[in-house]
mmCIF file of C-alpha atoms in Angstrom:
data_model
loop_
_atom_site.group_PDB
_atom_site.id
_atom_site.type_symbol
_atom_site.label_atom_id
_atom_site.label_comp_id
_atom_site.label_asym_id
_atom_site.label_seq_id
_atom_site.Cartn_x
_atom_site.Cartn_y
_atom_site.Cartn_z
ATOM 1 C CA UNK A 1 75.731 95.301 145.000
ATOM 2 C CA UNK A 2 76.546 96.330 141.272
ATOM 3 C CA UNK A 3 80.536 95.745 141.629
ATOM 4 C CA UNK A 4 79.651 92.285 142.931
ATOM 5 C CA UNK A 5 77.083 91.591 140.113
ATOM 6 C CA UNK A 6 79.602 93.256 137.349
ATOM 7 C CA UNK A 7 82.505 90.966 138.573
ATOM 8 C CA UNK A 8 80.269 88.041 138.405
ATOM 9 C CA UNK A 9 78.977 88.911 135.074
ATOM 10 C CA UNK A 10 82.620 89.153 133.847
ATOM 11 C CA UNK A 11 83.170 85.950 135.186
ATOM 12 C CA UNK A 12 80.481 84.340 133.066
ATOM 13 C CA UNK A 13 81.467 86.216 130.128
ATOM 14 C CA UNK A 14 84.936 84.235 130.255
ATOM 15 C CA UNK A 15 83.548 80.917 130.805
ATOM 16 C CA UNK A 16 80.873 80.989 127.983
ATOM 17 C CA UNK A 17 83.591 82.131 125.058
ATOM 18 C CA UNK A 18 84.362 78.312 124.126
ATOM 19 C CA UNK A 19 80.657 77.907 124.407
ATOM 20 C CA UNK A 20 80.060 80.446 121.421
ATOM 21 C CA UNK A 21 79.547 82.910 124.035
ATOM 22 C CA UNK A 22 75.185 82.842 123.396
ATOM 23 C CA UNK A 23 75.095 85.504 126.140
ATOM 24 C CA UNK A 24 77.613 87.762 124.702
ATOM 25 C CA UNK A 25 75.233 90.548 123.734
ATOM 26 C CA UNK A 26 72.947 90.420 126.854
ATOM 27 C CA UNK A 27 76.145 90.529 129.404
ATOM 28 C CA UNK A 28 77.297 93.622 127.739
ATOM 29 C CA UNK A 29 74.205 95.407 127.888
ATOM 30 C CA UNK A 30 74.119 94.537 131.292
ATOM 31 C CA UNK A 31 77.694 95.582 132.211
ATOM 32 C CA UNK A 32 76.876 98.961 130.060
ATOM 33 C CA UNK A 33 73.829 99.847 132.429
ATOM 34 C CA UNK A 34 75.922 98.897 135.270
ATOM 35 C CA UNK A 35 78.592 101.057 134.437
ATOM 36 C CA UNK A 36 76.168 104.153 133.676
ATOM 37 C CA UNK A 37 74.598 103.759 136.949
ATOM 38 C CA UNK A 38 77.633 103.756 138.619
ATOM 39 C CA UNK A 39 77.920 107.504 137.605
ATOM 40 C CA UNK A 40 81.134 109.888 136.655
ATOM 41 C CA UNK A 41 80.398 109.397 133.020
ATOM 42 C CA UNK A 42 82.667 112.221 131.715
ATOM 43 C CA UNK A 43 85.570 111.371 134.251
ATOM 44 C CA UNK A 44 85.573 107.505 132.996
ATOM 45 C CA UNK A 45 85.612 108.775 129.319
ATOM 46 C CA UNK A 46 88.408 111.221 130.101
ATOM 47 C CA UNK A 47 90.517 108.171 131.683
ATOM 48 C CA UNK A 48 90.004 106.160 128.944
ATOM 49 C CA UNK A 49 91.300 108.778 126.349
ATOM 50 C CA UNK A 50 94.300 109.448 128.356
ATOM 51 C CA UNK A 51 95.442 106.053 128.041
ATOM 52 C CA UNK A 52 96.816 105.230 124.444
ATOM 53 C CA UNK A 53 96.700 101.471 124.350
ATOM 54 C CA UNK A 54 92.792 102.078 124.891
ATOM 55 C CA UNK A 55 92.920 104.748 121.764
ATOM 56 C CA UNK A 56 95.224 102.416 119.366
ATOM 57 C CA UNK A 57 92.535 99.741 119.812
ATOM 58 C CA UNK A 58 89.572 101.394 119.358
ATOM 59 C CA UNK A 59 90.577 103.349 116.421
ATOM 60 C CA UNK A 60 89.370 100.950 114.108
ATOM 61 C CA UNK A 61 85.930 101.230 115.638
ATOM 62 C CA UNK A 62 85.501 104.443 114.855
ATOM 63 C CA UNK A 63 86.487 104.585 111.431
ATOM 64 C CA UNK A 64 83.636 102.869 110.534
ATOM 65 C CA UNK A 65 81.512 105.974 111.140
ATOM 66 C CA UNK A 66 82.798 108.471 108.481
ATOM 67 C CA UNK A 67 83.411 105.627 106.114
ATOM 68 C CA UNK A 68 79.796 105.118 106.096
ATOM 69 C CA UNK A 69 79.353 107.970 103.678
ATOM 70 C CA UNK A 70 81.279 105.607 101.263
ATOM 71 C CA UNK A 71 78.902 103.033 101.825
ATOM 72 C CA UNK A 72 76.011 101.770 99.540
ATOM 73 C CA UNK A 73 75.284 98.946 101.714
ATOM 74 C CA UNK A 74 73.910 100.921 104.782
ATOM 75 C CA UNK A 75 72.461 97.827 106.367
ATOM 76 C CA UNK A 76 75.618 96.074 106.290
ATOM 77 C CA UNK A 77 77.535 98.824 107.627
ATOM 78 C CA UNK A 78 75.164 99.426 110.339
ATOM 79 C CA UNK A 79 75.559 95.904 111.306
ATOM 80 C CA UNK A 80 79.303 95.781 111.359
ATOM 81 C CA UNK A 81 78.898 98.732 113.629
ATOM 82 C CA UNK A 82 76.504 97.267 116.102
ATOM 83 C CA UNK A 83 78.666 93.977 115.748
ATOM 84 C CA UNK A 84 81.754 95.925 116.719
ATOM 85 C CA UNK A 85 80.158 97.868 119.420
ATOM 86 C CA UNK A 86 82.505 95.876 121.906
ATOM 87 C CA UNK A 87 85.289 97.170 120.620
ATOM 88 C CA UNK A 88 84.918 100.319 122.738
ATOM 89 C CA UNK A 89 82.217 99.221 125.220
ATOM 90 C CA UNK A 90 84.495 96.480 126.812
ATOM 91 C CA UNK A 91 87.963 98.692 126.909
ATOM 92 C CA UNK A 92 86.077 101.447 128.301
ATOM 93 C CA UNK A 93 84.081 99.613 130.941
ATOM 94 C CA UNK A 94 87.180 97.399 132.130
ATOM 95 C CA UNK A 95 89.472 100.063 132.004
ATOM 96 C CA UNK A 96 87.801 102.752 134.111
ATOM 97 C CA UNK A 97 85.817 100.127 136.655
ATOM 98 C CA UNK A 98 86.475 100.997 140.056
ATOM 99 C CA UNK A 99 85.376 97.341 141.166
ATOM 100 C CA UNK A 100 87.462 96.280 144.248
ATOM 101 C CA UNK A 101 86.405 92.958 143.353
ATOM 102 C CA UNK A 102 87.784 92.833 139.639
ATOM 103 C CA UNK A 103 91.222 94.747 140.676
ATOM 104 C CA UNK A 104 91.885 92.091 143.391
ATOM 105 C CA UNK A 105 90.874 88.843 141.971
ATOM 106 C CA UNK A 106 91.482 89.757 138.479
ATOM 107 C CA UNK A 107 93.234 86.024 137.977
ATOM 108 C CA UNK A 108 89.798 84.597 138.002
ATOM 109 C CA UNK A 109 88.646 85.970 134.756
ATOM 110 C CA UNK A 110 91.741 83.457 132.909
ATOM 111 C CA UNK A 111 90.526 80.642 135.276
ATOM 112 C CA UNK A 112 87.226 81.324 134.499
ATOM 113 C CA UNK A 113 88.032 80.964 130.668
ATOM 114 C CA UNK A 114 90.228 77.703 131.388
ATOM 115 C CA UNK A 115 87.336 76.047 133.342
ATOM 116 C CA UNK A 116 85.050 76.914 130.560
ATOM 117 C CA UNK A 117 87.062 75.470 127.841
ATOM 118 C CA UNK A 118 87.656 72.175 130.562
ATOM 119 C CA UNK A 119 83.449 71.833 130.565
ATOM 120 C CA UNK A 120 83.360 72.690 126.695
ATOM 121 C CA UNK A 121 85.594 70.146 125.866
ATOM 122 C CA UNK A 122 84.186 67.452 127.892
ATOM 123 C CA UNK A 123 80.912 68.146 126.631
ATOM 124 C CA UNK A 124 82.107 68.136 123.113
ATOM 125 C CA UNK A 125 83.829 64.681 123.641
ATOM 126 C CA UNK A 126 80.526 63.165 125.490
ATOM 127 C CA UNK A 127 78.463 64.052 122.681
ATOM 128 C CA UNK A 128 81.034 62.826 120.071
ATOM 129 C CA UNK A 129 80.809 59.611 121.595
ATOM 130 C CA UNK A 130 77.324 59.217 121.613
ATOM 131 C CA UNK A 131 77.092 60.269 117.900
ATOM 132 C CA UNK A 132 79.819 57.476 117.322
ATOM 133 C CA UNK A 133 77.615 54.993 119.403
ATOM 134 C CA UNK A 134 74.941 55.612 116.614
ATOM 135 C CA UNK A 135 77.045 56.121 113.297
ATOM 136 C CA UNK A 136 80.292 54.145 114.019
ATOM 137 C CA UNK A 137 82.319 57.265 112.445
ATOM 138 C CA UNK A 138 85.258 58.195 113.746
ATOM 139 C CA UNK A 139 85.306 61.698 111.724
ATOM 140 C CA UNK A 140 82.738 62.861 114.560
ATOM 141 C CA UNK A 141 85.443 63.426 117.046
ATOM 142 C CA UNK A 142 87.218 65.844 114.456
ATOM 143 C CA UNK A 143 86.899 69.462 113.074
ATOM 144 C CA UNK A 144 83.293 71.056 112.846
ATOM 145 C CA UNK A 145 81.371 67.572 113.769
ATOM 146 C CA UNK A 146 83.245 67.976 116.905
ATOM 147 C CA UNK A 147 82.556 71.433 117.585
ATOM 148 C CA UNK A 148 79.015 71.805 116.136
ATOM 149 C CA UNK A 149 77.025 71.941 119.183
ATOM 150 C CA UNK A 150 78.967 75.034 120.144
ATOM 151 C CA UNK A 151 81.087 77.098 117.900
ATOM 152 C CA UNK A 152 83.312 77.016 114.899
ATOM 153 C CA UNK A 153 86.527 75.005 115.175
ATOM 154 C CA UNK A 154 88.946 77.739 114.202
ATOM 155 C CA UNK A 155 87.751 80.688 116.925
ATOM 156 C CA UNK A 156 87.235 77.673 119.272
ATOM 157 C CA UNK A 157 91.173 76.747 119.210
ATOM 158 C CA UNK A 158 92.222 80.213 119.776
ATOM 159 C CA UNK A 159 90.410 80.731 122.948
ATOM 160 C CA UNK A 160 91.626 76.947 123.952
ATOM 161 C CA UNK A 161 95.350 78.015 123.055
ATOM 162 C CA UNK A 162 94.823 81.173 125.236
ATOM 163 C CA UNK A 163 93.836 79.153 128.122
ATOM 164 C CA UNK A 164 96.815 76.896 127.841
ATOM 165 C CA UNK A 165 98.888 79.909 127.488
ATOM 166 C CA UNK A 166 97.584 81.390 130.727
ATOM 167 C CA UNK A 167 98.199 77.408 132.320
ATOM 168 C CA UNK A 168 101.802 77.368 131.261
ATOM 169 C CA UNK A 169 102.574 80.993 132.096
ATOM 170 C CA UNK A 170 101.502 80.135 135.897
ATOM 171 C CA UNK A 171 102.886 76.520 135.887
ATOM 172 C CA UNK A 172 107.209 78.362 134.760
ATOM 173 C CA UNK A 173 105.684 81.255 137.170
ATOM 174 C CA UNK A 174 105.725 83.669 134.862
ATOM 175 C CA UNK A 175 102.516 85.408 135.280
ATOM 176 C CA UNK A 176 100.833 83.424 138.476
ATOM 177 C CA UNK A 177 96.969 83.125 138.040
ATOM 178 C CA UNK A 178 96.553 80.481 140.834
ATOM 179 C CA UNK A 179 97.798 81.173 144.358
ATOM 180 C CA UNK A 180 97.979 77.439 144.906
ATOM 181 C CA UNK A 181 97.565 74.301 143.221
ATOM 182 C CA UNK A 182 99.144 71.311 142.453
ATOM 183 C CA UNK A 183 101.556 71.610 139.414
ATOM 184 C CA UNK A 184 100.701 67.933 138.201
ATOM 185 C CA UNK A 185 96.944 68.800 137.747
ATOM 186 C CA UNK A 186 97.913 71.856 135.836
ATOM 187 C CA UNK A 187 100.073 69.962 133.508
ATOM 188 C CA UNK A 188 97.353 67.779 133.133
ATOM 189 C CA UNK A 189 94.633 70.201 132.328
ATOM 190 C CA UNK A 190 97.162 71.796 129.704
ATOM 191 C CA UNK A 191 98.143 68.345 128.101
ATOM 192 C CA UNK A 192 94.104 67.819 127.843
ATOM 193 C CA UNK A 193 93.326 71.077 126.293
ATOM 194 C CA UNK A 194 96.364 70.916 123.917
ATOM 195 C CA UNK A 195 94.676 67.395 122.816
ATOM 196 C CA UNK A 196 91.532 68.754 122.118
ATOM 197 C CA UNK A 197 92.931 71.565 119.484
ATOM 198 C CA UNK A 198 94.273 68.238 118.025
ATOM 199 C CA UNK A 199 90.928 66.995 117.939
ATOM 200 C CA UNK A 200 89.356 70.542 116.697
ATOM 201 C CA UNK A 201 91.656 69.747 113.597
ATOM 202 C CA UNK A 202 91.858 73.706 112.789
ATOM 203 C CA UNK A 203 94.633 74.920 110.707
ATOM 204 C CA UNK A 204 95.167 78.132 113.188
ATOM 205 C CA UNK A 205 94.474 76.039 116.133
ATOM 206 C CA UNK A 206 97.664 73.816 115.043
ATOM 207 C CA UNK A 207 99.937 76.362 114.179
ATOM 208 C CA UNK A 208 99.286 77.858 117.292
ATOM 209 C CA UNK A 209 99.675 74.533 119.315
ATOM 210 C CA UNK A 210 103.228 74.173 117.436
ATOM 211 C CA UNK A 211 104.564 77.442 118.457
ATOM 212 C CA UNK A 212 103.094 76.863 122.180
ATOM 213 C CA UNK A 213 105.152 73.843 122.089
ATOM 214 C CA UNK A 214 108.203 74.958 120.375
ATOM 215 C CA UNK A 215 108.430 78.183 122.969
ATOM 216 C CA UNK A 216 107.519 75.700 126.046
ATOM 217 C CA UNK A 217 110.627 73.118 125.022
ATOM 218 C CA UNK A 218 112.979 76.062 124.644
ATOM 219 C CA UNK A 219 112.138 77.595 127.989
ATOM 220 C CA UNK A 220 112.077 74.334 129.676
ATOM 221 C CA UNK A 221 115.697 73.151 128.225
ATOM 222 C CA UNK A 222 116.886 76.526 129.282
ATOM 223 C CA UNK A 223 115.624 76.584 132.662
ATOM 224 C CA UNK A 224 115.505 72.840 134.077
ATOM 225 C CA UNK A 225 118.549 71.007 135.327
ATOM 226 C CA UNK A 226 116.588 67.899 135.291
ATOM 227 C CA UNK A 227 117.359 65.330 132.365
ATOM 228 C CA UNK A 228 114.522 63.443 132.972
ATOM 229 C CA UNK A 229 112.234 66.560 132.402
ATOM 230 C CA UNK A 230 114.068 67.391 129.626
ATOM 231 C CA UNK A 231 113.295 64.017 128.142
ATOM 232 C CA UNK A 232 109.938 64.354 128.817
ATOM 233 C CA UNK A 233 109.654 67.911 127.500
ATOM 234 C CA UNK A 234 111.228 66.433 123.977
ATOM 235 C CA UNK A 235 109.164 63.123 123.769
ATOM 236 C CA UNK A 236 105.715 64.635 124.661
ATOM 237 C CA UNK A 237 105.642 66.929 121.796
ATOM 238 C CA UNK A 238 106.540 63.487 119.319
ATOM 239 C CA UNK A 239 103.594 61.678 120.272
ATOM 240 C CA UNK A 240 101.927 64.949 119.771
ATOM 241 C CA UNK A 241 102.812 65.137 116.490
ATOM 242 C CA UNK A 242 102.281 61.681 116.056
ATOM 243 C CA UNK A 243 98.470 62.322 117.076
ATOM 244 C CA UNK A 244 98.260 65.235 115.157
ATOM 245 C CA UNK A 245 99.233 63.477 112.006
ATOM 246 C CA UNK A 246 96.779 60.119 112.931
ATOM 247 C CA UNK A 247 94.210 62.653 113.010
ATOM 248 C CA UNK A 248 91.491 64.550 110.788
ATOM 249 C CA UNK A 249 93.999 67.416 109.966
ATOM 250 C CA UNK A 250 96.314 64.902 107.844
ATOM 251 C CA UNK A 251 92.968 64.285 105.308
ATOM 252 C CA UNK A 252 92.708 68.241 105.522
ATOM 253 C CA UNK A 253 96.153 68.528 104.828
ATOM 254 C CA UNK A 254 96.209 66.782 101.878
ATOM 255 C CA UNK A 255 93.481 67.853 100.632
ATOM 256 C CA UNK A 256 94.712 71.711 100.906
ATOM 257 C CA UNK A 257 98.257 70.285 99.235
ATOM 258 C CA UNK A 258 95.916 68.767 96.345
ATOM 259 C CA UNK A 259 94.034 71.983 95.886
ATOM 260 C CA UNK A 260 96.983 74.089 95.834
ATOM 261 C CA UNK A 261 98.973 71.660 93.445
ATOM 262 C CA UNK A 262 96.068 71.321 90.994
ATOM 263 C CA UNK A 263 95.896 73.256 87.787
ATOM 264 C CA UNK A 264 92.090 73.227 87.511
ATOM 265 C CA UNK A 265 90.156 76.202 87.854
ATOM 266 C CA UNK A 266 89.525 76.676 91.766
ATOM 267 C CA UNK A 267 86.193 78.629 91.174
ATOM 268 C CA UNK A 268 83.942 76.073 91.499
ATOM 269 C CA UNK A 269 85.653 73.989 94.270
ATOM 270 C CA UNK A 270 83.649 73.996 97.470
ATOM 271 C CA UNK A 271 87.091 72.382 99.313
ATOM 272 C CA UNK A 272 87.977 75.271 102.153
ATOM 273 C CA UNK A 273 91.213 76.252 100.640
ATOM 274 C CA UNK A 274 89.913 76.397 97.123
ATOM 275 C CA UNK A 275 87.316 79.054 98.488
ATOM 276 C CA UNK A 276 89.889 80.920 100.633
ATOM 277 C CA UNK A 277 92.107 81.367 97.672
ATOM 278 C CA UNK A 278 89.869 82.284 95.129
ATOM 279 C CA UNK A 279 87.975 84.929 98.059
ATOM 280 C CA UNK A 280 91.654 86.769 98.698
ATOM 281 C CA UNK A 281 92.257 86.948 94.851
ATOM 282 C CA UNK A 282 88.853 88.508 94.294
ATOM 283 C CA UNK A 283 89.793 91.284 97.434
ATOM 284 C CA UNK A 284 92.866 91.820 95.761
ATOM 285 C CA UNK A 285 91.160 92.756 92.513
ATOM 286 C CA UNK A 286 88.573 94.870 94.892
ATOM 287 C CA UNK A 287 91.484 96.680 96.440
ATOM 288 C CA UNK A 288 93.464 97.035 93.616
ATOM 289 C CA UNK A 289 90.887 99.494 92.411
ATOM 290 C CA UNK A 290 90.012 101.199 95.732
ATOM 291 C CA UNK A 291 93.440 100.852 97.413
ATOM 292 C CA UNK A 292 93.139 104.472 98.942
ATOM 293 C CA UNK A 293 90.099 105.098 100.192
ATOM 294 C CA UNK A 294 88.725 101.550 100.314
ATOM 295 C CA UNK A 295 85.145 100.475 99.232
ATOM 296 C CA UNK A 296 83.244 101.794 102.622
ATOM 297 C CA UNK A 297 82.128 100.451 105.700
ATOM 298 C CA UNK A 298 79.725 98.054 104.665
ATOM 299 C CA UNK A 299 80.095 97.127 100.919
ATOM 300 C CA UNK A 300 82.697 94.741 101.172
ATOM 301 C CA UNK A 301 80.804 91.521 101.168
ATOM 302 C CA UNK A 302 78.541 93.449 98.588
ATOM 303 C CA UNK A 303 81.289 93.787 96.032
ATOM 304 C CA UNK A 304 82.539 90.313 96.781
ATOM 305 C CA UNK A 305 79.366 89.066 95.911
ATOM 306 C CA UNK A 306 79.205 91.149 92.637
ATOM 307 C CA UNK A 307 82.234 90.020 91.637
ATOM 308 C CA UNK A 308 81.717 86.121 92.322
ATOM 309 C CA UNK A 309 78.300 86.318 90.294
ATOM 310 C CA UNK A 310 79.526 88.196 87.357
ATOM 311 C CA UNK A 311 82.741 86.019 86.924
ATOM 312 C CA UNK A 312 81.033 82.495 87.826
ATOM 313 C CA UNK A 313 82.601 81.765 91.299
ATOM 314 C CA UNK A 314 79.846 79.821 92.338
ATOM 315 C CA UNK A 315 81.507 78.063 95.294
ATOM 316 C CA UNK A 316 82.476 81.583 96.961
ATOM 317 C CA UNK A 317 78.609 83.007 96.276
ATOM 318 C CA UNK A 318 77.238 79.764 97.523
ATOM 319 C CA UNK A 319 79.277 79.882 100.736
ATOM 320 C CA UNK A 320 79.166 83.419 101.411
ATOM 321 C CA UNK A 321 82.864 83.602 101.351
ATOM 322 C CA UNK A 322 84.786 86.615 103.009
ATOM 323 C CA UNK A 323 88.749 87.256 102.753
ATOM 324 C CA UNK A 324 89.354 85.028 105.955
ATOM 325 C CA UNK A 325 92.071 87.971 106.674
ATOM 326 C CA UNK A 326 91.734 91.065 108.555
ATOM 327 C CA UNK A 327 94.539 92.801 106.841
ATOM 328 C CA UNK A 328 92.779 92.522 103.697
ATOM 329 C CA UNK A 329 89.514 93.209 105.228
ATOM 330 C CA UNK A 330 90.450 96.206 106.784
ATOM 331 C CA UNK A 331 92.332 97.449 103.356
ATOM 332 C CA UNK A 332 89.294 96.866 100.891
ATOM 333 C CA UNK A 333 87.106 98.513 103.445
ATOM 334 C CA UNK A 334 88.843 101.591 104.600
ATOM 335 C CA UNK A 335 91.766 101.631 102.490
ATOM 336 C CA UNK A 336 94.992 103.055 103.843
ATOM 337 C CA UNK A 337 93.505 104.344 106.891
ATOM 338 C CA UNK A 338 92.007 101.158 107.728
ATOM 339 C CA UNK A 339 95.259 99.161 107.090
ATOM 340 C CA UNK A 340 96.947 101.616 109.484
ATOM 341 C CA UNK A 341 94.588 101.857 112.627
ATOM 342 C CA UNK A 342 94.506 97.591 112.533
ATOM 343 C CA UNK A 343 98.666 97.738 112.322
ATOM 344 C CA UNK A 344 98.202 100.132 115.031
ATOM 345 C CA UNK A 345 95.997 98.072 117.433
ATOM 346 C CA UNK A 346 98.136 95.284 116.704
ATOM 347 C CA UNK A 347 101.557 96.341 116.825
ATOM 348 C CA UNK A 348 101.660 99.093 119.808
ATOM 349 C CA UNK A 349 100.613 96.318 122.206
ATOM 350 C CA UNK A 350 103.127 94.242 120.809
ATOM 351 C CA UNK A 351 105.890 97.028 121.237
ATOM 352 C CA UNK A 352 104.486 97.676 124.857
ATOM 353 C CA UNK A 353 105.033 93.787 125.818
ATOM 354 C CA UNK A 354 108.317 93.417 124.540
ATOM 355 C CA UNK A 355 109.676 96.310 126.254
ATOM 356 C CA UNK A 356 108.268 95.511 129.411
ATOM 357 C CA UNK A 357 109.070 91.959 128.674
ATOM 358 C CA UNK A 358 105.305 90.915 129.701
ATOM 359 C CA UNK A 359 104.629 87.124 128.611
ATOM 360 C CA UNK A 360 101.179 87.586 128.611
ATOM 361 C CA UNK A 361 100.596 90.452 126.541
ATOM 362 C CA UNK A 362 103.300 89.338 124.120
ATOM 363 C CA UNK A 363 102.113 85.674 123.495
ATOM 364 C CA UNK A 364 98.269 87.072 123.284
ATOM 365 C CA UNK A 365 99.028 89.819 120.818
ATOM 366 C CA UNK A 366 100.941 86.871 118.457
ATOM 367 C CA UNK A 367 97.702 85.018 118.769
ATOM 368 C CA UNK A 368 95.477 87.551 117.771
ATOM 369 C CA UNK A 369 97.964 88.699 114.729
ATOM 370 C CA UNK A 370 98.244 84.983 113.744
ATOM 371 C CA UNK A 371 94.219 84.720 113.722
ATOM 372 C CA UNK A 372 93.958 88.115 111.826
ATOM 373 C CA UNK A 373 95.970 86.603 109.171
ATOM 374 C CA UNK A 374 93.467 83.714 108.525
ATOM 375 C CA UNK A 375 89.836 84.964 110.156
ATOM 376 C CA UNK A 376 88.088 88.117 109.772
ATOM 377 C CA UNK A 377 88.469 88.711 113.310
ATOM 378 C CA UNK A 378 86.635 91.878 113.637
ATOM 379 C CA UNK A 379 83.645 91.152 111.154
ATOM 380 C CA UNK A 380 82.431 88.553 113.463
ATOM 381 C CA UNK A 381 80.735 89.592 116.539
ATOM 382 C CA UNK A 382 82.153 86.194 118.866
ATOM 383 C CA UNK A 383 85.605 87.542 117.247
ATOM 384 C CA UNK A 384 85.685 91.000 118.116
ATOM 385 C CA UNK A 385 83.987 90.011 121.538
ATOM 386 C CA UNK A 386 86.825 87.552 122.585
ATOM 387 C CA UNK A 387 89.500 89.976 121.375
ATOM 388 C CA UNK A 388 88.079 92.887 123.364
ATOM 389 C CA UNK A 389 87.541 90.979 126.179
ATOM 390 C CA UNK A 390 90.868 89.754 126.747
ATOM 391 C CA UNK A 391 92.695 92.862 125.280
ATOM 392 C CA UNK A 392 90.849 94.878 128.068
ATOM 393 C CA UNK A 393 91.862 92.705 130.764
ATOM 394 C CA UNK A 394 95.670 92.119 129.845
ATOM 395 C CA UNK A 395 96.316 95.624 128.744
ATOM 396 C CA UNK A 396 94.148 97.801 130.282
ATOM 397 C CA UNK A 397 94.171 96.497 134.277
ATOM 398 C CA UNK A 398 97.516 98.005 135.526
ATOM 399 C CA UNK A 399 97.520 95.218 138.400
ATOM 400 C CA UNK A 400 97.095 92.292 135.926
ATOM 401 C CA UNK A 401 100.380 93.621 134.365
ATOM 402 C CA UNK A 402 102.346 93.312 137.796
ATOM 403 C CA UNK A 403 101.302 89.739 138.407
#
């Protein structure tokens, strides 16, 4: 009974991510209770601690505890530890699970993510059409106004990108997910998810989309002998590029370019690129004075807020902007140790994937590394949970690596 319930909770977990993972905390608590009830706790801990990819992933989480001693804002520090608890809980539960359903039907979890993305995208477009009927404003089909009912467009586009990667790996026979199914249907779903990423108009989403397209075109041109398929592979990306250029992304790109090329003071500008640049500069100033040991687990936001106030950086203060860069955040928070732990988390599975020619792992880690460059992935619960969940699936279940 426990095995069956755990398995369905994991499927529900994967399905829920595009909706903002609103039941994530409840599911993690239930999974933890079931794991504890299954017994053999110490042997399971021993099994986990013997796995290098488990240790490299959880080190960043455990680093937060000793750095509480260097923290003034204890409430924020304890909140971040609570927020990051899934960095330890999910890998431990999934790695040490003796659930036969999970191991035999592991590919149903990526399938649940794909179905969740399809349902979330259709629901978002339906709501957007309803809003368009009321306002006649085409902006409801793009960026935050499209995803407002569910999730942040940046994180949402990363989830959709992973769903597309799973589909493409199956279509090309690299990592099979579906035991059967028509290629035409899979391609149609992949194209729809591609289009929805364009509508989301997130910079990170579109960068991921472009990289996926480049990899797909390269693979198909090398592997196929059909001139028709080669032509389609070249024409479809051109059509997608045209759609991207005509979408809301063009407006956002021009706004970002104007901000970067302007000689104006950016400190008071509310435009997203301006606030991010200001936040990064302020974080670098913070790191300059604390690069060895960092400022402590809970003090990055407090110190940034103080600098924003003292230096008159009103826009960042109003929008509560943190660096939007996990590398800078970890260095500011835990100094050299934090940056080292983050690099181990990202680089070791990347090396493992290259050595084993494990495409699912390689694509996933590139996706997470790109996300770490533009988001504070391990400062936001949904970012932590999503990364921890699929890292555990992709790297800690041996049967999945063998598909």
